[in-house]
Coordinates of C-alpha atoms and ligand atoms in Angstrom, one line a residue:
X1 CA -0.1 0.2 0.0
X2 CA 2.8 2.2 0.5
X3 CA 4.4 3.9 -2.4
X4 CA 7.5 2.5 -3.3
X5 CA 8.8 5.1 -5.4
X6 CA 7.8 8.1 -3.3
X7 CA 9.6 6.4 -0.1
X8 CA 13.0 6.6 -1.9
X9 CA 12.4 9.9 -3.6
X10 CA 11.5 11.0 -0.3
X11 CA 14.7 9.6 1.6
X12 CA 16.9 10.9 -1.5
X13 CA 15.5 14.4 -1.1
X14 CA 15.9 14.5 2.5
X15 CA 19.6 13.2 2.7
X16 CA 20.2 16.2 -0.1
X17 CA 19.3 18.6 2.6
X18 CA 22.3 19.6 5.1
X19 CA 21.2 19.0 8.8
X20 CA 24.5 18.6 10.6
X21 CA 23.9 18.5 14.3
X22 CA 23.4 22.2 15.5
X23 CA 22.2 23.2 12.0
X24 CA 19.1 21.1 11.3
X25 CA 16.8 24.7 10.6
X26 CA 16.4 24.0 6.6
X27 CA 15.7 20.5 6.9
X28 CA 13.0 21.2 9.9
X29 CA 11.2 24.0 7.9
X30 CA 11.2 21.7 5.0
X31 CA 9.3 19.1 7.1
X32 CA 7.3 21.6 8.6
X33 CA 6.1 22.5 5.3
X34 CA 5.3 18.9 4.4
X35 CA 3.7 18.0 7.6
X36 CA 1.2 21.2 7.1
X37 CA 0.7 20.4 3.6
X38 CA -0.6 16.9 4.8
X39 CA -2.9 18.4 7.3
X40 CA -0.9 18.2 10.7
X41 CA -0.7 20.7 13.3
X42 CA 3.0 22.1 13.4
X43 CA 5.4 23.5 16.4
X44 CA 8.8 23.9 16.6
X45 CA 9.8 24.2 20.2
X46 CA 12.3 26.2 21.9
X47 CA 14.7 23.4 22.9
X48 CA 17.3 24.6 20.0
X49 CA 18.0 27.9 22.4
X50 CA 19.3 26.1 25.0
X51 CA 21.3 23.4 23.2
X52 CA 22.7 25.9 20.5
X53 CA 20.6 24.7 17.5
X54 CA 19.8 27.0 14.9
X55 CA 16.2 24.9 15.0
X56 CA 14.1 23.8 17.6
X57 CA 12.5 20.1 17.8
X58 CA 9.6 19.8 15.3
X59 CA 6.2 18.3 16.8
X60 CA 3.6 17.5 14.4
X61 CA 0.2 16.2 15.1
X62 CA -3.1 14.7 13.6
X63 CA -6.6 14.1 15.1
X64 CA -7.7 10.7 14.5
X65 CA -10.8 9.0 12.9
X66 CA -10.9 6.5 15.7
X67 CA -10.8 6.2 19.4
X68 CA -7.3 4.0 19.2
X69 CA -4.4 5.0 21.4
X70 CA -2.4 7.9 20.9
X71 CA 0.8 6.8 19.3
X72 CA 4.1 9.0 18.8
X73 CA 6.8 8.2 16.3
X74 CA 10.2 9.9 16.7
X75 CA 13.4 10.4 14.8
X76 CA 16.4 12.9 14.7
X77 CA 17.0 15.3 12.1
X78 CA 20.9 15.8 12.7
X79 CA 23.2 14.0 11.0
X80 CA 26.7 13.5 11.7
X81 CA 30.1 14.5 9.8
X82 CA 31.3 14.4 7.2
X83 CA 27.3 15.1 6.3
X84 CA 27.1 18.5 4.3
X85 CA 26.8 18.1 0.4
X86 CA 25.5 14.3 0.5
X87 CA 25.5 13.0 -2.9
X88 CA 23.7 9.7 -3.2
X89 CA 24.3 6.7 -5.2
X90 CA 22.1 3.7 -6.0
X91 CA 24.0 0.4 -7.1
X92 CA 21.9 -3.0 -6.8
X93 CA 19.1 -1.6 -4.9
X94 CA 21.2 0.2 -2.1
X95 CA 21.9 3.3 -1.6
X96 CA 25.4 4.8 -1.0
X97 CA 27.1 7.9 -0.5
X98 CA 29.6 8.9 -3.2
X99 CA 32.3 7.8 -0.9
X100 CA 33.4 11.4 0.8
X101 CA 30.2 11.7 3.1
X102 CA 28.1 9.8 5.7
X103 CA 24.8 8.9 3.6
X104 CA 22.7 10.2 6.7
X105 CA 20.4 7.1 6.6
X106 CA 21.2 7.7 10.4
X107 CA 18.4 8.8 10.9
X108 CA 16.6 10.1 7.5
X109 CA 15.6 6.7 7.0
X110 CA 13.5 6.7 10.1
X111 CA 12.3 10.2 8.9
X112 CA 11.2 9.0 5.3
X113 CA 9.7 5.9 6.8
X114 CA 7.4 8.1 9.0
X115 CA 6.3 10.1 6.7
X116 CA 5.4 7.9 4.0
X117 CA 3.6 6.0 6.4
X118 CA 1.6 9.1 7.4
X119 CA 0.8 10.4 4.1
X120 CA -0.1 6.6 3.2
X121 CA -2.9 6.5 5.9
X122 CA -4.0 10.2 5.0
X123 CA -4.8 9.4 1.1
X124 CA -6.2 6.2 1.9
X125 CA -8.3 7.6 4.6
X126 CA -7.0 4.4 6.8
X127 CA -8.1 4.3 10.4
X128 CA -5.8 5.6 13.0
X129 CA -5.9 7.2 16.5
X130 CA -4.3 10.6 17.2
X131 CA -0.8 10.4 15.7
X132 CA 2.1 12.7 17.4
X133 CA 5.6 13.1 15.5
X134 CA 8.6 14.4 17.0
X135 CA 11.8 15.1 14.7
X136 CA 14.6 16.0 17.2
X137 CA 17.8 18.1 16.7
X138 CA 21.0 17.3 18.3
X139 CA 20.7 13.6 19.2
X140 CA 24.1 12.9 17.6
X141 CA 25.5 15.4 20.2
X142 CA 24.2 13.8 23.5
X143 CA 20.6 13.5 22.8
X144 CA 20.1 17.2 23.6
X145 CA 17.0 17.7 21.7
X146 CA 15.2 14.8 23.5
X147 CA 16.5 16.2 26.5
X148 CA 15.1 19.5 26.2
X149 CA 11.6 18.4 24.3
X150 CA 8.6 20.5 25.5
X151 CA 7.2 16.7 26.7
X152 CA 4.0 18.8 28.2
X153 CA 2.9 19.3 24.6
X154 CA 2.7 15.4 24.1
X155 CA -0.2 13.0 24.8
X156 CA 1.1 9.8 23.4
X157 CA 2.1 7.3 26.4
X158 CA 3.7 5.0 23.7
X159 CA 6.3 5.9 21.3
X160 CA 8.4 4.3 18.6
X161 CA 11.9 5.8 17.9
X162 CA 13.0 4.8 14.3
X163 CA 17.0 5.3 14.9
X164 CA 18.3 1.6 14.9
X165 CA 20.6 -0.4 12.6
X166 CA 19.6 -4.1 11.9
X167 CA 16.9 -5.1 9.6
X168 CA 13.5 -3.9 10.2
X169 CA 11.6 -6.4 12.6
X170 CA 14.3 -5.6 15.0
X171 CA 12.7 -4.0 18.1
X172 CA 15.1 -2.5 20.8
X173 CA 13.9 -2.8 24.3
X174 CA 16.8 -2.3 26.2
X175 CA 19.5 0.2 26.3
X176 CA 22.5 1.3 28.8
X177 CA 22.9 4.3 31.1
X178 CA 26.2 6.3 30.3
X179 CA 28.5 8.5 32.3
X180 CA 30.9 10.4 31.0
X181 CA 34.4 10.8 33.2
X182 CA 36.6 13.1 32.8
X183 CA 39.9 13.5 35.1
X184 CA 42.6 16.5 35.2
X185 CA 46.0 15.3 36.6
X186 CA 48.0 18.3 38.3
X187 CA 51.6 17.8 38.7
X188 CA 54.4 20.3 38.9
X189 CA 56.5 21.4 35.9
X190 CA 60.2 21.0 36.1
X191 CA 63.1 21.0 33.8
X192 CA 63.3 17.2 32.7
X193 CA 67.1 17.3 32.6
X194 CA 68.6 19.5 35.2
X195 CA 66.0 18.7 37.9
X196 CA 63.3 16.0 37.3
X197 CA 63.4 15.2 40.9
X198 CA 61.6 18.7 41.7
X199 CA 59.0 17.8 39.2
X200 CA 55.6 15.7 39.5
X201 CA 54.9 14.1 36.2
X202 CA 51.0 14.2 35.2
X203 CA 51.7 11.9 32.5
X204 CA 52.9 9.4 35.0
X205 CA 50.1 9.9 37.0
X206 CA 47.7 9.3 34.1
X207 CA 49.3 6.3 32.7
X208 CA 49.5 4.8 36.5
X209 CA 45.6 5.3 36.8
X210 CA 44.6 4.0 33.5
X211 CA 46.8 0.8 33.8
X212 CA 45.0 0.2 37.0
X213 CA 41.6 0.3 35.4
X214 CA 39.5 -2.2 34.5
X215 CA 38.1 -1.4 30.9
X216 CA 36.2 -2.2 27.7
X217 CA 34.2 -5.1 28.0
X218 CA 33.7 -5.4 31.9
X219 CA 30.8 -7.8 32.1
X220 CA 27.5 -8.8 29.8
X221 CA 26.0 -5.7 30.6
X222 CA 28.9 -3.3 31.4
X223 CA 31.2 -1.6 29.2
X224 CA 34.1 1.2 29.8
X225 CA 36.7 3.1 28.0
X226 CA 39.0 6.0 27.9
X227 CA 38.6 7.5 24.5
X228 CA 41.7 10.4 24.6
X229 CA 44.3 11.7 26.3
X230 CA 45.8 15.7 26.1
X231 CA 48.7 17.3 27.5
X232 CA 52.4 17.7 27.6
X233 CA 54.4 20.1 25.5
X234 CA 58.0 19.3 25.3
X235 CA 60.1 16.5 26.0
X236 CA 62.4 18.4 28.0
X237 CA 59.9 19.6 30.5
X238 CA 58.1 17.3 33.3
X239 CA 54.3 17.4 32.4
X240 CA 52.3 19.5 34.6
X241 CA 48.8 18.9 33.3
X242 CA 47.1 15.7 31.5
X243 CA 43.5 15.4 30.9
X244 CA 41.9 11.9 30.1
X245 CA 38.3 11.5 29.0
X246 CA 36.6 8.1 29.2
X247 CA 33.1 6.7 29.7
X248 CA 31.5 3.8 31.3
X249 CA 27.8 2.2 30.2
X250 CA 25.7 -0.4 31.6
X251 CA 22.4 -1.8 31.5
X252 CA 22.6 -2.1 35.2
X253 CA 22.5 1.4 37.3
X254 CA 24.4 -0.2 40.1
X255 CA 27.1 -1.8 38.1
X256 CA 27.5 1.7 36.1
X257 CA 28.2 3.6 39.3
X258 CA 30.6 0.8 40.7
X259 CA 32.6 1.2 37.3
X260 CA 32.5 4.5 37.7
X261 CA 33.5 4.6 41.4
X262 CA 36.4 2.5 40.2
X263 CA 37.4 4.5 37.5
X264 CA 37.6 7.4 39.9
X265 CA 39.1 5.6 42.8
X266 CA 42.1 4.6 40.0
X267 CA 42.5 8.5 39.4
X268 CA 42.7 9.5 43.1
X269 CA 44.9 6.9 44.0
X270 CA 47.5 7.4 41.5
X271 CA 47.6 11.6 42.2
X272 CA 48.3 10.3 45.5
X273 CA 51.2 7.9 44.8
X274 CA 52.8 10.5 43.0
X275 CA 52.1 13.4 45.3
X276 CA 49.8 15.3 42.8
X277 CA 46.5 16.5 42.4
X278 CA 43.6 15.1 40.3
X279 CA 40.3 16.5 39.6
X280 CA 37.8 14.2 38.5
X281 CA 34.4 15.0 36.8
X282 CA 31.4 12.5 36.2
X283 CA 28.5 13.5 34.5
X284 CA 25.8 11.3 33.6
X285 CA 24.6 11.2 29.7
X286 CA 21.5 9.4 30.0
X287 CA 19.8 6.6 32.1
X288 CA 19.1 3.2 31.2
X289 CA 15.9 1.9 29.7
X290 CA 14.1 -1.4 29.8
X291 CA 10.6 -2.2 28.4
X292 CA 9.4 -5.7 29.4
X293 CA 9.2 -8.3 26.6
X294 CA 5.4 -8.7 27.7
X295 CA 4.6 -5.0 27.5
X296 CA 1.7 -4.2 25.4
X297 CA 3.9 -2.0 23.1
X298 CA 6.2 -4.9 22.4
X299 CA 3.2 -7.6 21.7
X300 CA 1.8 -4.9 19.2
X301 CA 5.3 -4.1 17.4
X302 CA 5.8 -8.0 16.9
X303 CA 2.2 -8.4 15.9
X304 CA 2.5 -5.8 13.4
X305 CA 6.0 -7.1 11.9
X306 CA 4.4 -10.6 11.7
X307 CA 1.5 -9.2 9.7
X308 CA 3.8 -8.1 7.1
X309 CA 6.1 -11.3 7.4
X310 CA 9.0 -9.6 8.8
X311 CA 10.7 -11.6 11.6
X312 CA 10.3 -9.8 15.0
X313 CA 13.2 -10.3 17.3
X314 CA 13.6 -8.5 20.6
X315 CA 17.4 -7.1 21.1
X316 CA 19.5 -4.9 23.2
X317 CA 21.7 -2.0 22.3
X318 CA 25.1 -0.7 23.9
X319 CA 24.2 2.8 22.3
X320 CA 22.2 5.6 23.5
X321 CA 19.4 7.3 21.7
X322 CA 16.3 9.5 22.1
X323 CA 14.5 6.2 23.2
X324 CA 16.3 6.6 26.7
X325 CA 15.6 9.9 27.1
X326 CA 11.6 9.5 26.1
X327 CA 11.2 6.5 28.2
X328 CA 12.6 8.4 31.3
X329 CA 9.7 11.2 30.5
X330 CA 7.1 8.5 31.1
X331 CA 6.4 7.5 27.7
X332 CA 6.9 3.7 27.1
X333 CA 9.6 3.7 24.4
X334 CA 11.3 1.0 21.9
X335 CA 13.5 1.7 19.3
X336 CA 12.9 0.3 15.8
X337 CA 15.8 -0.8 13.2
X338 CA 15.4 0.9 9.9
X339 CA 18.0 -1.1 8.1
X340 CA 21.2 1.6 8.3
X341 CA 23.9 -0.3 7.9
X342 CA 27.5 1.2 8.8
X343 CA 26.2 4.5 9.9
X344 CA 28.6 7.2 11.3
X345 CA 31.0 6.6 8.6
X346 CA 31.2 7.1 4.8
X347 CA 30.4 3.6 3.8
X348 CA 27.1 4.0 5.1
X349 CA 24.3 2.6 2.9
X350 CA 20.8 1.3 3.2
X351 CA 18.8 -1.1 1.0
X352 CA 15.7 0.2 -0.9
X353 CA 14.0 -2.6 0.5
X354 CA 14.7 -1.7 4.1
X355 CA 13.2 1.9 3.2
X356 CA 10.0 0.2 2.1
X357 CA 9.4 -2.1 4.8
X358 CA 10.2 0.2 7.6
X359 CA 7.4 2.5 6.1
X360 CA 5.0 -0.3 5.9
X361 CA 6.2 -1.2 9.7
X362 CA 4.9 2.2 10.8
X363 CA 1.9 1.8 8.6
X364 CA 1.0 -1.4 10.2
X365 CA 1.7 0.0 13.6
X366 CA -0.9 2.5 13.1
X367 CA -3.5 0.1 11.7
X368 CA -2.5 -2.5 14.9
X369 CA -3.4 0.1 17.4
X370 CA -6.5 1.9 15.4
Ligands
ZN1 ZN1 20.5 7.8 15.0
CA2 CA1 23.7 8.0 15.3

């Protein structure tokens, strides 16, 4: 029932409108025009002001023609770099970039699926409850659009985010919490040749701390990483300052706390051992989410998949998405796979068939709830 040519054209036009993180305005206005044309009530919220984007989140609503439950569909408008001037190339039923940019299927595949589904609903006068759409800004920068979304404008208690890799039919029902852990080691400068005994090396402190840390795969539910280090000026100076930047994630909030405490303690012990100082900052990026396997949203999503002949499978992700944030705001939310492959690389691509199936899945979910 969805229009296969139109969903592809739609996707190709979306990815050719640049919308790098914090510069979503042009694409947001394009979507708002399209949504108005379809009969949605459209609003741009004020989230952009607090997160430094030139656009807010787009919120769109369509009154239902049945008493079915209100549904929210969400995808993010921003793309990672290199994401300007995307030039799609189609080969063997797959859309690629020209190899110099990402494709932007993350997450415009999700947006194309949602818009195609709602246009199909409207043109065929298909039964539907109230529909709410949210297209967020600044997801890639740290889920800031979703964190600053004007939730009081939404009525839905059930939401589908379309922003996961994997074949359509995968339903992400669990995601980790994440902490950012940054430590600044402060030692004492000294000439490395003339009087090294008067110095305290921040590099040695950082090395000591990191070497004592349990990192990478901690257990089934928990990971940790030191991602970059900065500091130092010259070989003949005992280094005064070094910063290390890391993260920890876990599906289990207690394990996340334990891993974070461990990393902080390694930093403090190292500073103490060398007689220096350390300033550690821990910032919670987002909380964990978990939707139960027998929750209505999962049961209905699976039913919609089966109706289409898609193999439903629930899964867990190691990454964060708007799903984490929307769940925390009291809306039961899962993340649906839309078939994006190798996102965040210039090799990103997507099968046209997956674009079509994602639109079909959104349409079928609307029908199942109507
Ligand atoms: Zn994404
Ligand atoms: Ca992404």
